[in-house]
Every structure is written in structure tokens, then in C-alpha cells.
XYZ file of C-alpha atoms in Angstrom:
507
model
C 127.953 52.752 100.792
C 125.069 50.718 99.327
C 123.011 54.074 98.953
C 125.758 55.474 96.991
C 126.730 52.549 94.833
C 124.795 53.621 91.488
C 126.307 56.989 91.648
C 129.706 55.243 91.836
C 129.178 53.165 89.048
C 127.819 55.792 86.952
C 130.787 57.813 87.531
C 132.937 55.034 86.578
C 131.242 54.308 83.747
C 131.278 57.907 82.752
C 135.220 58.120 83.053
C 136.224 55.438 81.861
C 134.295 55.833 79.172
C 135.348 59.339 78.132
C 138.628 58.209 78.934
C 138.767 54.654 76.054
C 136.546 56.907 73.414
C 136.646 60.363 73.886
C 140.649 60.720 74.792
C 141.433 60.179 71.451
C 139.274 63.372 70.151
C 140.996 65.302 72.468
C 144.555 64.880 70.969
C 143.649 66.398 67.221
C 141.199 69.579 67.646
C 140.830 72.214 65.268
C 138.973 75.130 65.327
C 138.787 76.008 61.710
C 136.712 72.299 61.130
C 134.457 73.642 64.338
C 134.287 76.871 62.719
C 132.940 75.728 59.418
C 130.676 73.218 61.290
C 129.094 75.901 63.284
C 128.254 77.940 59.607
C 126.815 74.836 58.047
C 124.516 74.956 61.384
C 123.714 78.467 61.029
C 123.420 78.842 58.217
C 120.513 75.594 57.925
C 119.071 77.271 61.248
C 118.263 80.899 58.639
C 116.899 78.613 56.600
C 114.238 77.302 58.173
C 113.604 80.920 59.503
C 114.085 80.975 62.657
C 114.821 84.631 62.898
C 111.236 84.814 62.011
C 110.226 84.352 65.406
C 111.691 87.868 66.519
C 108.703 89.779 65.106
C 105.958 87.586 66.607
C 108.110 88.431 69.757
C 108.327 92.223 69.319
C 104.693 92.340 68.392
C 103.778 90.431 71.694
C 105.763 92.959 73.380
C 103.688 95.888 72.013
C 100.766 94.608 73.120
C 101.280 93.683 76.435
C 103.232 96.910 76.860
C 99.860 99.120 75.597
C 97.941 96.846 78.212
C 100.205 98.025 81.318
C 98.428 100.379 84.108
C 101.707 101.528 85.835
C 101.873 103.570 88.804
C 103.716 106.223 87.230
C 105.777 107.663 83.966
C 108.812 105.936 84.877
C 107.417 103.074 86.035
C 105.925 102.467 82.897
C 109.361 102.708 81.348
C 110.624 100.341 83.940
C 107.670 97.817 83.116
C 108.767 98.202 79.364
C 112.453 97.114 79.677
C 111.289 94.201 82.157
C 108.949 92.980 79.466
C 111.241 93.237 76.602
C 114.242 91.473 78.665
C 111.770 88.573 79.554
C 110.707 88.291 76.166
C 114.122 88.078 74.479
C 115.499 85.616 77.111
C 112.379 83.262 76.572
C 112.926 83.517 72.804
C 116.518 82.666 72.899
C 116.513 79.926 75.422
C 113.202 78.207 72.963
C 114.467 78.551 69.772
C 118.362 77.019 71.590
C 116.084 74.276 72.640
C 113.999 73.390 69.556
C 117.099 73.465 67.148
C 119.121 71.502 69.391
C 116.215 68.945 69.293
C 115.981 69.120 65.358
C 119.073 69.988 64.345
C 120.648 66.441 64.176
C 117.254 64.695 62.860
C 116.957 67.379 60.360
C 120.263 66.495 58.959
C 119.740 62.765 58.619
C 116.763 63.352 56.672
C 118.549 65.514 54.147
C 122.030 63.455 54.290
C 123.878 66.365 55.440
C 125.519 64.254 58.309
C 126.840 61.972 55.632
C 128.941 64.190 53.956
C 129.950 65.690 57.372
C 131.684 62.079 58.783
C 133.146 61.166 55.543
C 135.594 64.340 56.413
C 138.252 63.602 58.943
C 136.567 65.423 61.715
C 136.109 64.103 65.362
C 132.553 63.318 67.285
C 133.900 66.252 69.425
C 134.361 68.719 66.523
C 131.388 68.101 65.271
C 129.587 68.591 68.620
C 131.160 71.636 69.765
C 130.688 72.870 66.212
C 127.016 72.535 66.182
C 127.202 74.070 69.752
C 128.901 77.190 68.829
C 126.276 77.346 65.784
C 123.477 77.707 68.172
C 125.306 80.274 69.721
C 125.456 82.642 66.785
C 122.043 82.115 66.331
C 121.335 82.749 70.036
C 123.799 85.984 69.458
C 121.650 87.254 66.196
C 118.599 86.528 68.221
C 120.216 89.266 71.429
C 121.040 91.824 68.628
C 117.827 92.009 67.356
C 116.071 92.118 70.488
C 118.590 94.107 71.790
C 118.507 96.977 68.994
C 114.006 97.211 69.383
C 114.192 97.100 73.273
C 116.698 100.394 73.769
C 114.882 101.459 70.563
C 111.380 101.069 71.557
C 112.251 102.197 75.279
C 114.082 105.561 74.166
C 110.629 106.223 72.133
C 108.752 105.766 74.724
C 110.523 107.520 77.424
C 110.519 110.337 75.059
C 106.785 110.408 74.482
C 106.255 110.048 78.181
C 108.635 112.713 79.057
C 106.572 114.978 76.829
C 103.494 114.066 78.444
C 105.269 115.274 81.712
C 106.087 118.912 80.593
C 103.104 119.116 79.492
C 100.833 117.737 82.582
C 103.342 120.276 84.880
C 102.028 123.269 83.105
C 98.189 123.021 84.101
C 99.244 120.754 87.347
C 98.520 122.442 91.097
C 101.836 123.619 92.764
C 100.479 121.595 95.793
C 99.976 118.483 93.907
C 101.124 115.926 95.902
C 102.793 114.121 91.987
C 104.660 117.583 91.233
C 107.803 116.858 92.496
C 108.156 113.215 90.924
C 107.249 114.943 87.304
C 109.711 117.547 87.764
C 112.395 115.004 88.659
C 111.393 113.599 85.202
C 111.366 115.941 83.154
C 114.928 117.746 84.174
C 116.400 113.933 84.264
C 114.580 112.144 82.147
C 113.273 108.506 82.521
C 116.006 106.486 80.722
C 118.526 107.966 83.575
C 120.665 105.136 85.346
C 121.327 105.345 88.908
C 123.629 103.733 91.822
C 121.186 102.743 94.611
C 122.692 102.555 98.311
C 120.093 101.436 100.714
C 119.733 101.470 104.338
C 121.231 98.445 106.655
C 118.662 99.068 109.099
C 115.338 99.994 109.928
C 113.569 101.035 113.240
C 110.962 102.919 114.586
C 110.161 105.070 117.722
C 107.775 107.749 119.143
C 110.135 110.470 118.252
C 113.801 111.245 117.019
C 116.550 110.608 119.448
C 119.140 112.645 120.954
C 122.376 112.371 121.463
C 123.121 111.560 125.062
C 119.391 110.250 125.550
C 119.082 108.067 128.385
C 116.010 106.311 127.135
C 114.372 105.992 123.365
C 110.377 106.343 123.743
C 107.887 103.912 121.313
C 103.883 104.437 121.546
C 101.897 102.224 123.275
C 98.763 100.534 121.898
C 100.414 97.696 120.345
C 101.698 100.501 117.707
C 105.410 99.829 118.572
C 107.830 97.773 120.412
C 111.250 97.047 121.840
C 113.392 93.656 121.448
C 116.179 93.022 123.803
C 118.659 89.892 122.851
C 120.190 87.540 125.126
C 122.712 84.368 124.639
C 121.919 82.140 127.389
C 125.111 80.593 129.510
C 125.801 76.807 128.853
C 126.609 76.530 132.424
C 122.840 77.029 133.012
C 121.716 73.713 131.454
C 122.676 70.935 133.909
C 123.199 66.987 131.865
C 120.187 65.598 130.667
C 119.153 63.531 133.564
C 118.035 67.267 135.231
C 116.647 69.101 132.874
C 114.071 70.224 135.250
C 116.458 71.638 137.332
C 117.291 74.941 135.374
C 115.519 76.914 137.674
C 113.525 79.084 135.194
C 114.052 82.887 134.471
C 112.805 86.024 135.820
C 112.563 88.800 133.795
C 113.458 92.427 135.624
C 112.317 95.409 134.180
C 113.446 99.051 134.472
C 110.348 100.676 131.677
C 109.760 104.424 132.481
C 106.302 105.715 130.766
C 104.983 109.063 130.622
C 101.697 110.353 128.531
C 101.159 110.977 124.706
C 100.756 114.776 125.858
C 103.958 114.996 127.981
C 107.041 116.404 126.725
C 110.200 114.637 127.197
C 111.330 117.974 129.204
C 108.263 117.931 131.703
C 108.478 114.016 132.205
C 108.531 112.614 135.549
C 107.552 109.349 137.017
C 105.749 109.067 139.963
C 103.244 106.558 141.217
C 99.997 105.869 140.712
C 97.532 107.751 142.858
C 95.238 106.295 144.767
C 92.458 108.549 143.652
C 91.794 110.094 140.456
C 91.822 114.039 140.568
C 88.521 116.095 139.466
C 89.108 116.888 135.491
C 88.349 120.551 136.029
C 91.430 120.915 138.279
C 93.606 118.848 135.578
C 94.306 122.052 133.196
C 94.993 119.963 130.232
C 97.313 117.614 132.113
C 96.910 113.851 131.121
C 95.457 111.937 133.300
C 97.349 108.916 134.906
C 96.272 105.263 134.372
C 97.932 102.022 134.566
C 100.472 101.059 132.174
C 100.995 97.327 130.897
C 103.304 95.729 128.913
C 102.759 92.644 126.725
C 105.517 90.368 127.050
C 106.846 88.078 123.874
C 110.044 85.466 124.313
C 111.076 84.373 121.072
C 113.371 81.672 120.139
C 116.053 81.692 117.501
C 113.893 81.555 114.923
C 112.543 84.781 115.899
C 108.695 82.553 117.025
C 107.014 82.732 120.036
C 109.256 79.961 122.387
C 107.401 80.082 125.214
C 103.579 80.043 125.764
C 101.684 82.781 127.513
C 100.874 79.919 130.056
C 104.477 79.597 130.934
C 105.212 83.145 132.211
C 104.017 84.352 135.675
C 102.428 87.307 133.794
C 102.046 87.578 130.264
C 100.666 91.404 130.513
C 102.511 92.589 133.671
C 101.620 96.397 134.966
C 104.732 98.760 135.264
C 105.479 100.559 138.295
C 106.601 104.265 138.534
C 110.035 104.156 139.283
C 112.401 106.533 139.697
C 115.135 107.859 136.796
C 118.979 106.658 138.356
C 119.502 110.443 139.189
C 116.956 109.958 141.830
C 117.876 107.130 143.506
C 121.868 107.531 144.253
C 122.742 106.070 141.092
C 120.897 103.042 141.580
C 118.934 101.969 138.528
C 115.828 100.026 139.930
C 114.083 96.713 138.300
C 110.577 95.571 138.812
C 110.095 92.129 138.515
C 108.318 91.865 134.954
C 107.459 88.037 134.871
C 108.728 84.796 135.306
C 109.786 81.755 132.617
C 108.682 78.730 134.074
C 111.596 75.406 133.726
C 110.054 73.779 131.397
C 110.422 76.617 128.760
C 114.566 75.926 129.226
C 113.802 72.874 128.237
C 113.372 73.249 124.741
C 116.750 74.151 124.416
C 118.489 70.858 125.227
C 117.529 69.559 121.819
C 119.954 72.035 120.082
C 123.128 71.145 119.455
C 126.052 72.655 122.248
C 127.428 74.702 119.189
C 124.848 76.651 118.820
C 124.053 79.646 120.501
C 120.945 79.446 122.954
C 119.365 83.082 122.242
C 116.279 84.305 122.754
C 114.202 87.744 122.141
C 112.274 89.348 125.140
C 109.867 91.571 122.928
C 108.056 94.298 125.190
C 105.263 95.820 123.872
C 103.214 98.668 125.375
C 99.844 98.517 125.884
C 97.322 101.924 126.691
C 97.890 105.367 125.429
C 101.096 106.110 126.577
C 105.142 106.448 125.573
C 107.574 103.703 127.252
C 110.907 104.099 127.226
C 113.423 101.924 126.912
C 117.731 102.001 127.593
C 120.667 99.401 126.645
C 119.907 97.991 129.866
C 115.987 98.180 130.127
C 115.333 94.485 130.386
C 117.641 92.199 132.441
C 117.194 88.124 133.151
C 118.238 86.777 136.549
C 118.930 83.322 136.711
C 117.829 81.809 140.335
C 119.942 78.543 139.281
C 123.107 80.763 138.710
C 122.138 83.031 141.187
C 123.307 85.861 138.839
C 122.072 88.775 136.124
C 122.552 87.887 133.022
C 122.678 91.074 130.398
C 121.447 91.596 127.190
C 123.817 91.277 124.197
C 126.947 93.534 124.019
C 128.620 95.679 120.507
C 131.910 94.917 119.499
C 133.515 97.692 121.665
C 131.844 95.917 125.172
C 128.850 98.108 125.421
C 124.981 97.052 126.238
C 123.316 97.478 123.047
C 120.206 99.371 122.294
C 117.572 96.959 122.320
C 115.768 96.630 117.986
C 112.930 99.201 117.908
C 109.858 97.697 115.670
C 106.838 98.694 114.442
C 103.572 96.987 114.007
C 103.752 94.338 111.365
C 102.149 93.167 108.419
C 103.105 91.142 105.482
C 106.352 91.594 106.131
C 106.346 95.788 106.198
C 106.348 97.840 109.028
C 103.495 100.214 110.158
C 103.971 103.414 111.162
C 101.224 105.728 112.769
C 100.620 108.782 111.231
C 100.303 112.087 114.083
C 99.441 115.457 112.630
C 101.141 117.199 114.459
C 105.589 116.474 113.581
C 106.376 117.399 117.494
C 104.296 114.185 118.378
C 104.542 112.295 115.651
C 106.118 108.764 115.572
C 109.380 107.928 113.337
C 111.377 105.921 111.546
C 115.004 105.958 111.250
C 116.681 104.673 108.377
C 120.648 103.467 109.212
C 123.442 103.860 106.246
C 126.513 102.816 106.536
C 129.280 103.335 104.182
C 127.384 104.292 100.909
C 129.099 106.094 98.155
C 128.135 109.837 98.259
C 128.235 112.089 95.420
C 131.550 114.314 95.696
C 131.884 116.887 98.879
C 130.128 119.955 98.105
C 127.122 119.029 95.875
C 123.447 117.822 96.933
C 122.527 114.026 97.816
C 119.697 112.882 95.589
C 117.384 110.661 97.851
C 114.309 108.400 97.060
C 111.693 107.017 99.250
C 108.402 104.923 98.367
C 105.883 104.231 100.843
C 102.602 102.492 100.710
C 100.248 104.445 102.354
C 96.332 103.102 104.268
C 93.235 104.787 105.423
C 92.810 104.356 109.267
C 89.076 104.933 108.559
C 89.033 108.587 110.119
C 89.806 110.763 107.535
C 86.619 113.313 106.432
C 84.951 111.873 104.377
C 84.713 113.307 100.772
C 87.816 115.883 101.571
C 90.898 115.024 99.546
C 94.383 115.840 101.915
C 98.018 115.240 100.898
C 99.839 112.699 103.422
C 103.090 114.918 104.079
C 106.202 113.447 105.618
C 109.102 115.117 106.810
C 112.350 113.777 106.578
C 116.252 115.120 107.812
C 119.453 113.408 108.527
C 121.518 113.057 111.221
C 125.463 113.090 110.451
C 127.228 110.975 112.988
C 130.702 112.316 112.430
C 129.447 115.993 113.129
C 126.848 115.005 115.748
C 124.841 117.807 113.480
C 121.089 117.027 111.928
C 119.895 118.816 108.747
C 117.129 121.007 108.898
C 113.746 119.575 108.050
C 112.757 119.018 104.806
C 108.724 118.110 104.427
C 106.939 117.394 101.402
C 103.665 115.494 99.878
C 103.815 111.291 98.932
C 101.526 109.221 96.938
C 101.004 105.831 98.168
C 103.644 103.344 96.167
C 104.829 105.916 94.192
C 108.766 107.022 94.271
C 109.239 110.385 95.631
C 112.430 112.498 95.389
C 114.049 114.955 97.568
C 117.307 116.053 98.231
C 119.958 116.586 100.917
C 121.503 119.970 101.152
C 125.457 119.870 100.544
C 127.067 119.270 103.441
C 124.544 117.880 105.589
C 126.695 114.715 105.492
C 130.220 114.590 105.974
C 130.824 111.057 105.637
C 128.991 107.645 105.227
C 127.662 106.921 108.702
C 123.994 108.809 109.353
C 120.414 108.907 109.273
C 118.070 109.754 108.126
């Protein structure tokens, strides 16, 4: 109470004294004194030429404009509207400011305010009078700006877009930039769109099927696999026994096969004990062990527990057998173990919240690892039961989040040259508004693109990527579309009409 008492009085303080002074001004309001008021104050603000301030402003935005180096032609357009927005709202919201500062001093100098209060208007008229008089200032200030920024930005759109005809005519036809000009020159760069982007984002070792059991990732630390689990309240005893949780193990069921093998021609078996001769290999990969480097992550999506706390941070996967082989029976390795004291750290949360964690499995070596709803699995010796990974709305396991390596924030993903082998990534929509049935879906997609360091040196080579879509109300994929990107530039493509039949795909 003591911490809030100055609030309380100020509030107090503040009605009741709107209430004995300002009640009165409340009961006789008209709008034609506020009216006239607010000319008097715009009228003083043209005056003193504050309008004047608009050409300094466009000039500024010249300038910096002419300084830009943007990535494209419609970039540049896009930089040009930004700058000419930021500009006007800084110049409104200053000159608002400064006469709202001067305004009132201004008029005691000049004894305007005299004559003002000798007329029977109220404190409040006169306030809200002055207020709406910055406002048509504010408002003359938007129509200027507004009229020179679609101005300037049609002019320049226009001279860009003839640029862009006339670049196409002497460009290559396998110029990796010659689809983004053509886009701008039959649209133009002043077009407006309706963007509907993807709700998720994952990434694997090569497109899925319907009906797969497992979805492959690369090894090599290139991509991984995260699995979700809500652990039971029952498995926390009272505080007095926190050490008495018992711990995890984590069970593992992680098929792998190598970057050569087919899907088709896949089939685990173990290890040999001896190498064969390479001359009797015919092209056949040869089989080494396969680890896995395993990450437990807390709520917050960090590393919970400590690479000292599990049994084995990089365990080595067996070869086990697909359930078709075994009766039925899907077999689990023991993968690690979570040591007690890594429970721990959960009795500090509050019993509202939920206790989930992230087993991240990452392959290491050259190989593919594949991964089902029910890869990873946690038994609890405590409970003396499994406890699965997170289920969909309908009661079904779900698949396990498929990431890429990670930087800043962005994902990675490894380029192959050859698209059988390549690695990709799968873009989900759901529910975006498609043009009407029967006509094309325009599409854009902007990647940043790096140098792994083994390109030839001196030769120049388009990076091509090749994109289709999967509808998931026809089960049906489009046929592949490939074409050249720049790195952080927009490229365009489009989807045939009736690739998708509805809003749920991929692409």
C-alpha cells in the first residue's frame, strides 16, 4: 500500500481536480468557438512558415535516395517509398512538437491570448482548439508529402522500368537476373501484392512420400531431428526427494544408410567385423560407424542438461532391423541416460507449467538417418513406464521438427549437384488465399546464398534451385520447376493452374 500511495494521491488529485475546475467546461462546448480557434492557430502557424520545412524535407529525400545501392530495380523503388514515409512522419511529428512548444509563448508576446479570454470561451475550447489547429497543419504537412512521394516514386519506377526493357534486350537468356527483369517489366514496380507466407519451415535429405515410414536428414552436423516431450507430474516426488526421480533413459530406434544408397536399395545390417577389399566393393559405400550427437533442451529451447550429465553424449547407433523384419516389433537401442540431478531443475517451475523438453538428435559422419513419429522414446525407471513424444490433435505421434544447421537465426541448407541427392526444404501453407481456380499461382522466394570455398576458382556458375508443390487434398505433386537465384535477390516463378486444389500444401 505504502509503495502505491503517491500514485493514489496523484490520481485523487487529478480527479478531483478535473472534477471542481474542469466539470464546468464540460457543460457549454461549442465547436464553432473551437473551430475558429483552430484557424487563428493555423493560420499564425503559415505565418511563421512552417510549410517551409517541406522542401528542405523533399530535397533531403533526393539525396539520400541518389545515394542508395539497392539490390535490385524494385528494391530501389521499395527503398524510395521507405525513405519518403520516414521523412514525412519525422517532419510532422517535429514541426507538432515545436509549435505546440511556441504556440502559447508566441501568443503572449503578441497579445493574441488577450483578446482570445476576453471572449466567453472555456480553457477547454481553447485547448482543443489549438489542438485541432495543429492538426490541419499536421494534415497540410501529409498532403504535401503525400502528393511528391507517389509523385516522385511513379517517376522513378518509370525510369527504372525503362532501364529494364532495355537491359533485357542485350541480357544472356541464361542470366541468372532474367526472370526478375521480366517480372518487371510485364508488371511493373509500383504493383501491390497480398503476401501469404509459410507457417512452417523444415528441412531433410530429400522430399517425402506419402506413406514413408521414416524421413532421412544428412549427417555431418548438416541437419537434425527434434522430438518433444511433456514430462508427467507424477514423476517429481515432494521436495524433500528430489533426488529420487530416477533419471531418464533415452531409447532410440535411428535407421542410417549411406549418402550413395537409394531409399529403394536400403537395408540395415550390422557392422562387419572386417572391412571388405575396395576392389570387390563395385561402387558400394563402404560401412562405418554411425553416431549421433545428443542435445536436451529445456523450455526455452537451451541446452538443460550438460554433456556431463548423460551416459553418452555421442552414442553409436546399432543396425537394427525395419518392424517388417522383426514380427512387428519395432526395436530401441538404448541411446543415453539423464542423470537425477538434471530432473531437478524442474522443481523450480511452477506446477502450472508444462515440464517439456527437446531431445535434439543430430547425425554425425557421412551418412542419412532416419527418423519416424516414434523414433525417440524416454523410459522412466521411477515410473517404470515409456513415456512418448508429443501427440496432434487427432491422438497421433507427431513427426518429430526437422532443422537445419543454424546461423543468425537462418537456416542452412547444403547445396548437392545432383537434385536426386540433394537435401530440401519444405515450406508448409496453410489456408492462404489463392488466386481463383483455373489461373497460375504467382510465387516468390529470396535466398541468401555462401561460398563453401570449393567452387573453381575464376569460373562464374548460376546456383539453380528447383522447386514443386505437393497438394495435400489430391495427394498429387507438381512437376518440377528449376531455375537460376541471385543471392538476396527476389526471384519469381509460378505454379501451373491446378497444381493446388486448395490451401493445404507444399512446396
Amino acid at each position: 500500500m505504502d509503495q502505491h500511495l503517491r500514485w493514489i494521491v496523484a490520481a485523487v488529485v487529478i480527479v478531483v481536480g478535473f472534477l471542481v475546475t474542469g466539470m464546468g467546461d464540460l457543460r457549454r462546448p461549442s465547436w464553432m468557438r473551437m473551430w475558429a480557434i483552430s484557424g487563428v492557430c493555423f493560420a499564425e502557424s503559415i505565418r511563421r512558415r512552417v510549410l517551409w520545412i517541406t522542401p528542405l524535407a523533399i530535397v533531403g529525400v533526393i539525396v539520400a535516395v541518389q545515394l542508395l545501392q539497392p539490390l535490385d530495380e524494385q528494391d530501389a523503388v521499395r527503398e524510395t517509398v521507405k525513405y519518403a514515409l520516414f521523412t514525412t512522419g519525422a517532419l510532422v511529428v517535429m514541426a507538432t512538437i515545436i509549435l505546440a512548444c511556441t504556440n502559447l509563448p508566441k501568443e503572449i508576446d503578441n497579445r493574441v491570448i488577450f483578446t482570445v479570454v476576453t471572449k466567453p470561451v472555456t480553457r477547454l475550447e481553447i485547448i482543443l482548439g489549438k489542438i485541432i489547429g495543429f492538426a490541419r497543419v499536421s494534415a497540410a504537412l501529409l498532403l504535401i508529402m503525400g502528393v511528391f512521394t507517389f509523385g516522385y516514386a511513379w517517376v522513378r519506377a518509370t525510369s527504372l522500368q525503362a532501364g529494364v526493357r532495355a537491359r533485357l534486350e542485350t541480357l544472356s537468356p541464361n542470366d541468372p537476373s532474367r526472370k526478375s527483369l521480366e517480372h518487371y517489366a510485364e508488371f511493373g514496380l509500383l504493383e501491390s501484392r497480398r503476401y501469404a507466407s509459410a507457417t512452417h519451415f523444415e528441412q531433410l535429405a530429400e522430399i517425402p512420400k506419402p506413406g514413408d515410414t521414416y524421413r532421412w536428414t544428412l549427417g555431418s552436423e548438416d541437419q537434425s531431428f527434434i522430438f518433444r516431450f511433456d514430462l508427467p507430474a507424477e514423476l517429481f516426488p515432494p521436495p524433500e526427494g528430489e533426488q529420487d526421480n530416477g533419471g531418464l533413459l533415452i531409447l532410440g530406434h535411428i535407421p542410417f544408410r549411406g549418402l550413395g544408397q537409394s531409399h529403394e536399395s536400403w537395408h540395415p545390417t550390422p557392422f562387419p567385423d572386417k572391412l571388405p577389399d575396395p576392389a570387390d566393393f563395385h561402387g558400394l559405400t563402404l560401412k562405418r560407424e554411425a553416431y549421433v550427437s545428443l542435445d536436451i533442451l529445456g523450455p526455452d529451447h537451451f541446452n538443460l542438461v550438460p554433456p556431463t550429465e548423460l551416459s553418452a553424449a555421442n552414442p553409436r547407433l546399432q543396425g537394427l532391423p525395419e518392424p517388417g523384419e522383426s514380427g512387428g516389433e519395432v526395436k530401441y537401442q538404448t541411446l543415453s541416460a539423464m542423470k537425477p540431478v538434471s530432473l531437478n531443475r524442474f522443481y523450480q517451475m511452477p506446477a502450472s507449467t508444462p515440464r517439456r523438453i527437446y531431445v535434439r538428435v543430430t547425425g554425425l559422419g557421412p551418412f542419412r538417418y532416419g527418423a519416424s513419429p516414434a523414433s525417440i522414446r524416454l523410459f522412466s525407471p521411477r515410473l517404470n513406464r515409456i513415456l512418448e513424444p508429443l501427440k496432434e490433435a487427432d491422438g497421433t505421434v507427431a513427426w518429430p521438427d526437422f532443422h537445419g544447421r543454424e546461423l543468425l537465426g537462418t537456416q542452412q541448407i547444403k547445396a548437392g549437384t545432383d537434385l536426386a541427392t540433394a537435401p530440401v526444404g519444405i515450406w508448409t501453407f496453410k489456408n492462404p488465399e489463392l488466386p481463383p481456380s483455373g489461373q497460375p499461382v504467382p510465387m516468390e522466394i529470396r535466398l541468401g546464398i555462401e561460398g563453401s570455398g570449393d567452387e573453381t576458382s575464376g569460373k562464374d556458375s548460376a546456383t539453380l534451385v528447383s522447386v514443386e508443390s505437393f497438394d495435400h487434398a489430391t495427394k498429387r505433386s507438381s512437376a518440377a520447376i528449376e531455375f537460376p537465384i541471385e543471392s538476396n535477390r527476389t526471384a519469381f516463378f509460378t505454379l501451373p493452374a491446378g497444381a493446388l486444389s486448395g490451401g493445404d500444401f507444399e512446396l
